[in-house]
Amino acid sequence: MSKILTGNELLSGAAVYLDGHGRWIEELQSARVFGADEGGALEAAVGASKATGRIVSVETEDVEMRGGAIYPLRVRERIRAEGPSAPRVGRQHLAEDEHVSI
Amino acid sequence: MYRYDEFDAAFVSERVQQFSDQVRRRIAGELTEDQFRPLRLMNGLYLQLHAYMLRIAIPYGTLAARQLRMLAHVARTYDRGYGHFTTRQNMQFHWPKLRDVPAILADLASVEMHSIQTSGNCVRNVTVDQFAGAAADEIIDPRPVAEIIRQWSSLHPEFIYLPRKFKIAMTGAPNDRAAVKFHDIGLMAQTNGSGEVGWAVYVGGGLGRTPMVAKLINGFVPHEHLLAYLEAILRVYNRYGRRDNKFKARIKILVHEEGLENIKGQVEEEFAQMRGGILTLPEEELERINAYFALPAYEDHGVVNIDIGREKILDPAYGRFLENNTFPHARQGYTSITVSLKPIGGVPGDITADQMDAVAELAEAYSFSEIRVTHEQNVVLPHVALTDLRAVYDGLVEAGLADGNVGEITDMITCPGLDYCALANARSIPIAQDIAHRFAAPERSREIGKLKIKISGCINACGHHHVGHIGILGVEKKGTELYQITVGGDGTEDAAVGRILGPGFVAADVPDAIEKLVDAYIEKRESPDETFIAAYRRLGDAPFKEALYGNG
């Protein structure tokens, strides 16, 4: 099963994803997708992220690629990526000093 | 209203300073998240799906206009311009940033509010009947005693780490509008043979995974011994509550597993030792607290007749408002107005900063600056002169708050669900919106009459689905949201837990399912005066099961 790494940024609480450059970013579609054979890299990324002290509730989430897009299997993750659905009030955004990298 | 004395003020201000320093240390990296998490939760700061959420206590659901104005200020300055009222008479802000929280708490402290004990395994905000101190059917205003319980339970050294959270609800009236039988402890005012007022104590009620109706543990505890009695219950619970299993840790499980008689025996034993001791309420202290809740300076308006029938013809929306949103007041010439936070298609319980200011202004002009918050996620102007009704209504129209649907099918309790909550399994808000749109026509709502729909997005039941006349519980099954429907729940003095009638529905099919239940009720009711819940009690599950699932 493919996985992504997600969490919430400490200062804003915003839902964020780890991308391929080690940056924690807002866009699910720019997240790094870890293949089933990348368990070691995933584990290292979890460790490095926790070590920043700036990403809270670090979790891995199961995803599939659907039509070239990342599709989280849990409804919860799909809503987390989009923000509240009714009405769509938009997600929490990172301010300038709220960007974190590992 | 109660005003902080120097002890209250010092206590809250000290906590703000402590938490400010804790936030500073967390941001500086001096505290880990594992160290910080319990500290932020002790101050009502949760991390949800999209952001932090700050939960602010509104003790016994009573707000002064200046406090509501401060909540508006917080919404505007630090959040996204709105707040959300919950079933625990709290307000939640869903978008604060961590750095701002100390400033928010300082602002709240300046109007005698805080977030202490809105999370954690401690005694939470004491909730009461929203019409307390105003209702025509009331034996006694429960708020002075609620305030005393608040003081007793705030940072009570013995009860800060209970096996699980602990919720107390009170009503001073025989008609229970506070769902007291679904709380860890429910208190109902009683008069004994000598005409003295005291409290019937119910214990072990609750919703969640294992819904239970509370059991009567003592039919009459006098005022002066109430704290000792509550302490006796908490002490027995603290000693024997199931700390080994989170799902079995509430007092309802202890009472259920050990049996009421066993628990009662132990409580009475503790009570016998404490009775007459340090927890006995001194008469003068009770009087001192009572004075804060003195009746407002009502004016004599003489006999005011309002012809609802006539108003319904002249201005149907106003007529409907009069019919549904007013509640009989103890004082002649006055009424309590419920302000609906359930506009068709809106988010139940949400209120914008501008609307908060508008309600505060109306309260200052027409309700002695007092506002109440209901567990059904509406607000109340408790003391409005009948001569001012139209002016208040016009003010509410201007604020977009004049929906006349209180108690009707579109006045639903709805938890934030998976749109916000980290614990939820399914969304609640869009379900409520779809149902509201389906039943939006006032004539249709009136035809259906009083009907309570309650929606939760997970088994924790913050949306009280178990006690909805129709309850809706969202679950996740194989990556989609599914909704179980229950019928026959009741949160009042006739407490009952709703029953599941069959398999769940996907979201798109929920409004149809509700309509089938409603149609079955209308077809089978004896007269329009027989409410949905009364008809259910007479008819049982069968016709409703058939309506949903056919004859098979």
Short mmCIF file of N, CA and C in Angstrom, two decimals, chain B residues 74-188:
data_model
loop_
_atom_site.label_atom_id
_atom_site.label_comp_id
_atom_site.label_asym_id
_atom_site.label_seq_id
_atom_site.Cartn_x
_atom_site.Cartn_y
_atom_site.Cartn_z
N VAL B 74 -13.20 38.22 20.10
CA VAL B 74 -12.26 37.11 19.90
C VAL B 74 -12.45 36.51 18.50
N ALA B 75 -13.71 36.30 18.13
CA ALA B 75 -14.01 35.71 16.81
C ALA B 75 -13.41 36.57 15.69
N ARG B 76 -13.56 37.86 15.86
CA ARG B 76 -13.16 38.81 14.83
C ARG B 76 -11.63 38.98 14.79
N THR B 77 -11.04 39.05 15.97
CA THR B 77 -9.62 39.40 16.05
C THR B 77 -8.70 38.21 15.85
N TYR B 78 -9.09 37.07 16.38
CA TYR B 78 -8.16 35.94 16.40
C TYR B 78 -8.66 34.75 15.59
N ASP B 79 -9.92 34.76 15.19
CA ASP B 79 -10.46 33.59 14.52
C ASP B 79 -11.03 34.04 13.17
N ARG B 80 -12.04 33.33 12.67
CA ARG B 80 -12.53 33.67 11.34
C ARG B 80 -13.89 34.36 11.36
N GLY B 81 -14.16 35.04 12.46
CA GLY B 81 -15.38 35.84 12.48
C GLY B 81 -16.63 35.07 12.84
N TYR B 82 -16.46 33.87 13.38
CA TYR B 82 -17.64 33.16 13.88
C TYR B 82 -17.24 32.22 15.02
N GLY B 83 -18.23 31.78 15.77
CA GLY B 83 -18.03 30.81 16.84
C GLY B 83 -19.10 29.75 16.75
N HIS B 84 -18.95 28.70 17.55
CA HIS B 84 -19.89 27.57 17.47
C HIS B 84 -20.34 27.18 18.87
N PHE B 85 -21.65 27.19 19.11
CA PHE B 85 -22.18 26.75 20.41
C PHE B 85 -22.37 25.24 20.41
N THR B 86 -22.01 24.62 21.54
CA THR B 86 -22.05 23.16 21.63
C THR B 86 -23.18 22.69 22.54
N THR B 87 -23.36 21.39 22.60
CA THR B 87 -24.39 20.80 23.46
C THR B 87 -24.01 20.85 24.94
N ARG B 88 -22.81 21.32 25.24
CA ARG B 88 -22.40 21.45 26.64
C ARG B 88 -22.43 22.92 27.09
N GLN B 89 -23.17 23.74 26.40
CA GLN B 89 -23.23 25.16 26.72
C GLN B 89 -21.84 25.78 26.74
N ASN B 90 -21.00 25.34 25.80
CA ASN B 90 -19.70 25.96 25.62
C ASN B 90 -19.71 26.69 24.28
N MET B 91 -18.68 27.53 24.07
CA MET B 91 -18.45 28.05 22.73
C MET B 91 -17.10 27.56 22.23
N GLN B 92 -17.06 27.16 20.98
CA GLN B 92 -15.81 26.70 20.39
C GLN B 92 -15.41 27.63 19.25
N PHE B 93 -14.09 27.93 19.24
CA PHE B 93 -13.52 28.61 18.09
C PHE B 93 -12.65 27.61 17.35
N HIS B 94 -12.82 27.53 16.04
CA HIS B 94 -12.21 26.45 15.28
C HIS B 94 -10.92 26.80 14.55
N TRP B 95 -10.46 28.07 14.65
CA TRP B 95 -9.30 28.45 13.86
C TRP B 95 -8.25 29.28 14.60
N PRO B 96 -8.11 29.18 15.90
CA PRO B 96 -7.11 30.04 16.56
C PRO B 96 -5.69 29.53 16.26
N LYS B 97 -4.76 30.45 16.23
CA LYS B 97 -3.36 30.04 16.12
C LYS B 97 -2.75 30.00 17.52
N LEU B 98 -1.79 29.10 17.68
CA LEU B 98 -1.25 28.84 19.02
C LEU B 98 -0.73 30.11 19.70
N ARG B 99 -0.02 30.92 18.94
CA ARG B 99 0.57 32.14 19.54
C ARG B 99 -0.49 33.09 20.09
N ASP B 100 -1.69 33.04 19.50
CA ASP B 100 -2.74 33.98 19.92
C ASP B 100 -3.51 33.52 21.15
N VAL B 101 -3.38 32.24 21.49
CA VAL B 101 -4.26 31.72 22.54
C VAL B 101 -4.05 32.42 23.90
N PRO B 102 -2.81 32.68 24.30
CA PRO B 102 -2.67 33.42 25.58
C PRO B 102 -3.40 34.77 25.56
N ALA B 103 -3.33 35.48 24.44
CA ALA B 103 -4.03 36.77 24.35
C ALA B 103 -5.55 36.57 24.41
N ILE B 104 -6.02 35.51 23.76
CA ILE B 104 -7.47 35.23 23.81
C ILE B 104 -7.89 34.98 25.26
N LEU B 105 -7.10 34.15 25.96
CA LEU B 105 -7.46 33.82 27.35
C LEU B 105 -7.40 35.06 28.24
N ALA B 106 -6.45 35.96 27.96
CA ALA B 106 -6.38 37.21 28.74
C ALA B 106 -7.61 38.07 28.47
N ASP B 107 -8.01 38.14 27.20
CA ASP B 107 -9.23 38.91 26.87
C ASP B 107 -10.45 38.32 27.57
N LEU B 108 -10.53 36.99 27.55
CA LEU B 108 -11.67 36.34 28.19
C LEU B 108 -11.65 36.58 29.70
N ALA B 109 -10.46 36.52 30.29
CA ALA B 109 -10.36 36.72 31.74
C ALA B 109 -10.85 38.12 32.13
N SER B 110 -10.68 39.08 31.21
CA SER B 110 -11.10 40.45 31.52
C SER B 110 -12.63 40.55 31.65
N VAL B 111 -13.35 39.55 31.11
CA VAL B 111 -14.81 39.54 31.31
C VAL B 111 -15.24 38.30 32.11
N GLU B 112 -14.30 37.79 32.91
CA GLU B 112 -14.61 36.69 33.84
C GLU B 112 -15.01 35.41 33.11
N MET B 113 -14.24 35.08 32.08
CA MET B 113 -14.46 33.81 31.38
C MET B 113 -13.13 33.08 31.22
N HIS B 114 -13.23 31.77 30.98
CA HIS B 114 -12.01 30.98 30.81
C HIS B 114 -12.31 29.66 30.12
N SER B 115 -11.25 28.87 29.93
CA SER B 115 -11.38 27.56 29.27
C SER B 115 -10.98 26.43 30.20
N ILE B 116 -10.86 26.73 31.47
CA ILE B 116 -10.38 25.73 32.43
C ILE B 116 -11.42 24.62 32.57
N GLN B 117 -10.94 23.37 32.58
CA GLN B 117 -11.80 22.20 32.75
C GLN B 117 -12.84 22.05 31.64
N THR B 118 -12.51 22.53 30.45
CA THR B 118 -13.37 22.22 29.30
C THR B 118 -12.81 21.01 28.54
N SER B 119 -11.82 20.37 29.13
CA SER B 119 -11.26 19.13 28.60
C SER B 119 -10.71 18.36 29.78
N GLY B 120 -10.36 17.11 29.56
CA GLY B 120 -9.70 16.34 30.60
C GLY B 120 -10.66 15.56 31.48
N ASN B 121 -10.10 14.70 32.31
CA ASN B 121 -10.89 13.82 33.15
C ASN B 121 -11.21 14.48 34.48
N CYS B 122 -12.00 15.51 34.40
CA CYS B 122 -12.35 16.30 35.57
C CYS B 122 -13.83 16.67 35.48
N VAL B 123 -14.31 17.44 36.44
CA VAL B 123 -15.71 17.89 36.40
C VAL B 123 -15.80 19.03 35.39
N ARG B 124 -16.61 18.85 34.38
CA ARG B 124 -16.73 19.83 33.30
C ARG B 124 -17.76 20.90 33.66
N ASN B 125 -17.95 21.81 32.71
CA ASN B 125 -18.91 22.90 32.88
C ASN B 125 -20.28 22.36 33.31
N VAL B 126 -20.82 22.90 34.39
CA VAL B 126 -22.15 22.48 34.85
C VAL B 126 -23.21 23.13 33.95
N THR B 127 -24.05 22.31 33.36
CA THR B 127 -25.08 22.85 32.46
C THR B 127 -26.43 22.89 33.16
N VAL B 128 -27.26 23.86 32.77
CA VAL B 128 -28.60 23.96 33.39
C VAL B 128 -29.65 24.31 32.32
N ASP B 129 -30.89 24.19 32.73
CA ASP B 129 -32.03 24.63 31.94
C ASP B 129 -31.77 26.06 31.43
N GLN B 130 -31.94 26.27 30.15
CA GLN B 130 -31.66 27.60 29.58
C GLN B 130 -32.64 28.67 30.06
N PHE B 131 -33.78 28.24 30.59
CA PHE B 131 -34.76 29.22 31.07
C PHE B 131 -34.67 29.41 32.60
N ALA B 132 -33.57 28.93 33.19
CA ALA B 132 -33.40 29.04 34.64
C ALA B 132 -33.56 30.49 35.09
N GLY B 133 -34.30 30.67 36.17
CA GLY B 133 -34.49 32.02 36.71
C GLY B 133 -35.53 32.81 35.95
N ALA B 134 -36.17 32.17 34.96
CA ALA B 134 -37.18 32.87 34.17
C ALA B 134 -38.43 32.02 33.95
N ALA B 135 -38.27 30.70 33.94
CA ALA B 135 -39.36 29.82 33.50
C ALA B 135 -40.54 29.82 34.45
N ALA B 136 -41.73 29.79 33.87
CA ALA B 136 -42.96 29.77 34.66
C ALA B 136 -43.09 28.48 35.46
N ASP B 137 -42.49 27.41 34.97
CA ASP B 137 -42.69 26.11 35.65
C ASP B 137 -41.59 25.79 36.66
N GLU B 138 -40.78 26.78 37.00
CA GLU B 138 -39.62 26.51 37.83
C GLU B 138 -39.94 26.48 39.32
N ILE B 139 -39.31 25.53 40.03
CA ILE B 139 -39.43 25.49 41.49
C ILE B 139 -38.41 26.44 42.10
N ILE B 140 -37.21 26.41 41.53
CA ILE B 140 -36.13 27.25 42.05
C ILE B 140 -35.13 27.51 40.93
N ASP B 141 -34.48 28.67 40.97
CA ASP B 141 -33.41 28.96 40.01
C ASP B 141 -32.19 28.10 40.39
N PRO B 142 -31.78 27.18 39.52
CA PRO B 142 -30.67 26.28 39.90
C PRO B 142 -29.30 26.93 39.82
N ARG B 143 -29.20 28.15 39.29
CA ARG B 143 -27.88 28.70 39.00
C ARG B 143 -27.03 29.03 40.23
N PRO B 144 -27.62 29.51 41.34
CA PRO B 144 -26.76 29.73 42.52
C PRO B 144 -26.07 28.44 42.96
N VAL B 145 -26.82 27.35 42.95
CA VAL B 145 -26.21 26.07 43.34
C VAL B 145 -25.20 25.63 42.27
N ALA B 146 -25.52 25.89 40.99
CA ALA B 146 -24.57 25.56 39.92
C ALA B 146 -23.27 26.34 40.10
N GLU B 147 -23.38 27.59 40.51
CA GLU B 147 -22.19 28.41 40.75
C GLU B 147 -21.37 27.85 41.92
N ILE B 148 -22.07 27.41 42.94
CA ILE B 148 -21.37 26.81 44.09
C ILE B 148 -20.66 25.52 43.65
N ILE B 149 -21.33 24.74 42.81
CA ILE B 149 -20.71 23.51 42.30
C ILE B 149 -19.49 23.87 41.44
N ARG B 150 -19.61 24.96 40.67
CA ARG B 150 -18.48 25.39 39.84
C ARG B 150 -17.27 25.70 40.73
N GLN B 151 -17.53 26.44 41.80
CA GLN B 151 -16.42 26.82 42.68
C GLN B 151 -15.82 25.59 43.36
N TRP B 152 -16.70 24.70 43.81
CA TRP B 152 -16.23 23.47 44.50
C TRP B 152 -15.41 22.59 43.56
N SER B 153 -15.84 22.50 42.28
CA SER B 153 -15.21 21.53 41.39
C SER B 153 -14.02 22.11 40.62
N SER B 154 -13.82 23.43 40.68
CA SER B 154 -12.69 24.03 39.97
C SER B 154 -11.40 23.70 40.70
N LEU B 155 -10.55 22.96 40.01
CA LEU B 155 -9.27 22.54 40.59
C LEU B 155 -9.42 21.82 41.93
N HIS B 156 -10.52 21.09 42.08
CA HIS B 156 -10.69 20.28 43.28
C HIS B 156 -9.55 19.26 43.30
N PRO B 157 -8.68 19.32 44.31
CA PRO B 157 -7.45 18.51 44.26
C PRO B 157 -7.71 17.01 44.15
N GLU B 158 -8.84 16.56 44.68
CA GLU B 158 -9.11 15.11 44.66
C GLU B 158 -9.68 14.68 43.31
N PHE B 159 -10.24 15.60 42.56
CA PHE B 159 -11.02 15.20 41.39
C PHE B 159 -10.50 15.78 40.08
N ILE B 160 -9.20 16.02 40.01
CA ILE B 160 -8.61 16.55 38.78
C ILE B 160 -8.22 15.43 37.82
N TYR B 161 -7.93 14.25 38.38
CA TYR B 161 -7.61 13.09 37.54
C TYR B 161 -8.59 11.96 37.85
N LEU B 162 -9.82 12.16 37.44
CA LEU B 162 -10.84 11.14 37.62
C LEU B 162 -10.59 10.02 36.60
N PRO B 163 -11.28 8.89 36.74
CA PRO B 163 -11.12 7.84 35.73
C PRO B 163 -11.48 8.35 34.32
N ARG B 164 -12.40 9.29 34.25
CA ARG B 164 -12.85 9.81 32.96
C ARG B 164 -13.54 11.15 33.23
N LYS B 165 -13.92 11.85 32.14
CA LYS B 165 -14.60 13.14 32.34
C LYS B 165 -15.91 12.97 33.10
N PHE B 166 -16.38 14.09 33.69
CA PHE B 166 -17.55 14.00 34.55
C PHE B 166 -18.46 15.21 34.32
N LYS B 167 -19.69 14.92 33.94
CA LYS B 167 -20.60 16.01 33.55
C LYS B 167 -21.83 16.06 34.46
N ILE B 168 -22.12 17.26 34.92
CA ILE B 168 -23.27 17.48 35.81
C ILE B 168 -24.25 18.43 35.13
N ALA B 169 -25.53 18.08 35.16
CA ALA B 169 -26.57 18.96 34.62
C ALA B 169 -27.66 19.14 35.65
N MET B 170 -28.31 20.31 35.63
CA MET B 170 -29.31 20.64 36.65
C MET B 170 -30.55 21.27 36.02
N THR B 171 -31.67 21.01 36.65
CA THR B 171 -32.86 21.76 36.29
C THR B 171 -33.64 22.11 37.55
N GLY B 172 -34.15 23.32 37.57
CA GLY B 172 -34.97 23.75 38.70
C GLY B 172 -36.45 23.53 38.43
N ALA B 173 -36.76 22.97 37.26
CA ALA B 173 -38.15 22.77 36.86
C ALA B 173 -38.43 21.28 36.70
N PRO B 174 -39.69 20.88 36.87
CA PRO B 174 -40.02 19.46 36.69
C PRO B 174 -39.95 19.02 35.22
N ASN B 175 -40.11 19.98 34.30
CA ASN B 175 -39.97 19.66 32.89
C ASN B 175 -38.50 19.82 32.53
N ASP B 176 -37.87 18.71 32.21
CA ASP B 176 -36.42 18.71 32.05
C ASP B 176 -36.02 19.17 30.65
N ARG B 177 -35.40 20.34 30.58
CA ARG B 177 -34.90 20.86 29.30
C ARG B 177 -33.38 20.78 29.24
N ALA B 178 -32.77 20.13 30.24
CA ALA B 178 -31.31 20.08 30.30
C ALA B 178 -30.76 18.66 30.15
N ALA B 179 -31.64 17.71 29.80
CA ALA B 179 -31.22 16.31 29.60
C ALA B 179 -30.46 15.77 30.81
N VAL B 180 -30.96 16.07 32.00
CA VAL B 180 -30.19 15.73 33.22
C VAL B 180 -30.02 14.23 33.38
N LYS B 181 -30.95 13.45 32.83
CA LYS B 181 -30.85 11.99 33.02
C LYS B 181 -29.84 11.36 32.07
N PHE B 182 -29.16 12.19 31.27
CA PHE B 182 -28.10 11.67 30.41
C PHE B 182 -26.75 12.27 30.79
N HIS B 183 -26.62 12.57 32.07
CA HIS B 183 -25.36 13.09 32.58
C HIS B 183 -24.82 12.17 33.68
N ASP B 184 -23.55 12.34 34.00
CA ASP B 184 -22.97 11.52 35.06
C ASP B 184 -23.74 11.74 36.36
N ILE B 185 -24.03 13.01 36.62
CA ILE B 185 -24.97 13.34 37.70
C ILE B 185 -26.00 14.32 37.16
N GLY B 186 -27.25 14.02 37.41
CA GLY B 186 -28.34 14.93 37.05
C GLY B 186 -29.05 15.37 38.32
N LEU B 187 -29.32 16.66 38.42
CA LEU B 187 -29.99 17.18 39.61
C LEU B 187 -31.31 17.83 39.21
N MET B 188 -32.39 17.40 39.86
CA MET B 188 -33.70 18.01 39.61
C MET B 188 -34.24 18.55 40.92
#
